[in-house]
Amino acid sequence: MSVIFAMSANAQDCSDLFISEYIEGPGNNNAIEIYNPTMASISLTDYTINRYGNGATSGPDIWPLSGSIASGEAIAV
């Protein structure tokens, strides 16, 4: 019982989008899954994905997002 309580006491409050999965396929067939854990739909217009190739620290590819993610839903990019 104390183990279950300790695990729930350390749970994180998710109040914004998060990357829930990374998918790596053959070649350039890769994706990330973005999940909305909140109770409301979230607009993606203020979000971007910044991709740094091969360990680079500057000059990322910037991909602006659009649309929205409904409560409890996920999208793959």
mmCIF file of C-alpha atoms in Angstrom:
data_model
loop_
_atom_site.group_PDB
_atom_site.id
_atom_site.type_symbol
_atom_site.label_atom_id
_atom_site.label_comp_id
_atom_site.label_asym_id
_atom_site.label_seq_id
_atom_site.Cartn_x
_atom_site.Cartn_y
_atom_site.Cartn_z
ATOM 1 C CA MET A 1 0.000 0.000 0.000
ATOM 2 C CA SER A 2 2.813 2.450 0.819
ATOM 3 C CA VAL A 3 4.469 1.786 -2.541
ATOM 4 C CA ILE A 4 1.293 2.695 -4.425
ATOM 5 C CA PHE A 5 0.884 5.852 -2.328
ATOM 6 C CA ALA A 6 4.511 6.872 -2.916
ATOM 7 C CA MET A 7 4.124 6.451 -6.667
ATOM 8 C CA SER A 8 0.983 8.586 -6.789
ATOM 9 C CA ALA A 9 2.549 11.266 -4.566
ATOM 10 C CA ASN A 10 5.318 11.727 -7.156
ATOM 11 C CA ALA A 11 2.970 11.999 -10.147
ATOM 12 C CA GLN A 12 3.526 15.073 -12.321
ATOM 13 C CA ASP A 13 0.855 17.678 -12.954
ATOM 14 C CA CYS A 14 0.383 17.835 -16.722
ATOM 15 C CA SER A 15 -1.098 21.193 -17.616
ATOM 16 C CA ASP A 16 0.312 21.551 -21.150
ATOM 17 C CA LEU A 17 1.142 19.507 -24.242
ATOM 18 C CA PHE A 18 3.964 16.985 -24.102
ATOM 19 C CA ILE A 19 5.768 14.653 -26.476
ATOM 20 C CA SER A 20 4.398 11.244 -25.588
ATOM 21 C CA GLU A 21 6.204 9.096 -28.134
ATOM 22 C CA TYR A 22 9.093 9.159 -30.592
ATOM 23 C CA ILE A 23 8.839 6.854 -33.593
ATOM 24 C CA GLU A 24 11.939 5.992 -35.605
ATOM 25 C CA GLY A 25 11.346 4.220 -38.874
ATOM 26 C CA PRO A 26 13.619 3.324 -41.767
ATOM 27 C CA GLY A 27 15.326 6.214 -43.560
ATOM 28 C CA ASN A 28 13.702 9.541 -42.753
ATOM 29 C CA ASN A 29 10.390 8.004 -41.663
ATOM 30 C CA ASN A 30 10.453 9.408 -38.124
ATOM 31 C CA ALA A 31 7.689 11.054 -36.104
ATOM 32 C CA ILE A 32 6.811 12.420 -32.712
ATOM 33 C CA GLU A 33 3.456 12.100 -31.008
ATOM 34 C CA ILE A 34 2.141 15.176 -29.172
ATOM 35 C CA TYR A 35 -0.473 14.532 -26.467
ATOM 36 C CA ASN A 36 -2.934 16.917 -24.799
ATOM 37 C CA PRO A 37 -3.542 15.760 -21.188
ATOM 38 C CA THR A 38 -5.671 18.794 -20.270
ATOM 39 C CA MET A 39 -9.442 19.126 -20.049
ATOM 40 C CA ALA A 40 -9.581 21.653 -22.930
ATOM 41 C CA SER A 41 -8.645 21.865 -26.593
ATOM 42 C CA ILE A 42 -5.258 23.538 -27.185
ATOM 43 C CA SER A 43 -4.426 25.653 -30.240
ATOM 44 C CA LEU A 44 -1.100 24.792 -31.850
ATOM 45 C CA THR A 45 -0.516 28.215 -33.419
ATOM 46 C CA ASP A 46 1.898 29.270 -30.636
ATOM 47 C CA TYR A 47 3.951 26.051 -30.884
ATOM 48 C CA THR A 48 6.864 25.078 -33.123
ATOM 49 C CA ILE A 49 9.056 22.017 -33.464
ATOM 50 C CA ASN A 50 12.757 22.889 -33.586
ATOM 51 C CA ARG A 51 14.834 20.102 -35.122
ATOM 52 C CA TYR A 52 18.568 20.062 -34.669
ATOM 53 C CA GLY A 53 20.229 17.656 -37.108
ATOM 54 C CA ASN A 54 23.127 15.408 -36.120
ATOM 55 C CA GLY A 55 23.763 16.955 -32.692
ATOM 56 C CA ALA A 56 23.910 20.577 -33.904
ATOM 57 C CA THR A 57 23.430 23.289 -31.278
ATOM 58 C CA SER A 58 22.451 26.156 -33.590
ATOM 59 C CA GLY A 59 20.478 26.731 -36.767
ATOM 60 C CA PRO A 60 17.537 24.371 -36.206
ATOM 61 C CA ASP A 61 14.876 23.549 -38.777
ATOM 62 C CA ILE A 62 11.785 25.308 -37.388
ATOM 63 C CA TRP A 63 8.389 23.785 -38.143
ATOM 64 C CA PRO A 64 5.419 25.935 -37.103
ATOM 65 C CA LEU A 65 2.351 23.937 -36.057
ATOM 66 C CA SER A 66 -1.274 24.772 -36.825
ATOM 67 C CA GLY A 67 -4.711 23.536 -35.895
ATOM 68 C CA SER A 68 -5.565 22.271 -32.428
ATOM 69 C CA ILE A 69 -5.487 19.146 -30.284
ATOM 70 C CA ALA A 70 -8.659 18.168 -28.437
ATOM 71 C CA SER A 71 -8.620 17.180 -24.786
ATOM 72 C CA GLY A 72 -7.164 13.674 -24.329
ATOM 73 C CA GLU A 73 -6.126 13.424 -27.979
ATOM 74 C CA ALA A 74 -2.731 13.004 -29.662
ATOM 75 C CA ILE A 75 -1.312 13.831 -33.083
ATOM 76 C CA ALA A 76 1.750 12.510 -34.887
ATOM 77 C CA VAL A 77 4.099 14.908 -36.670
#
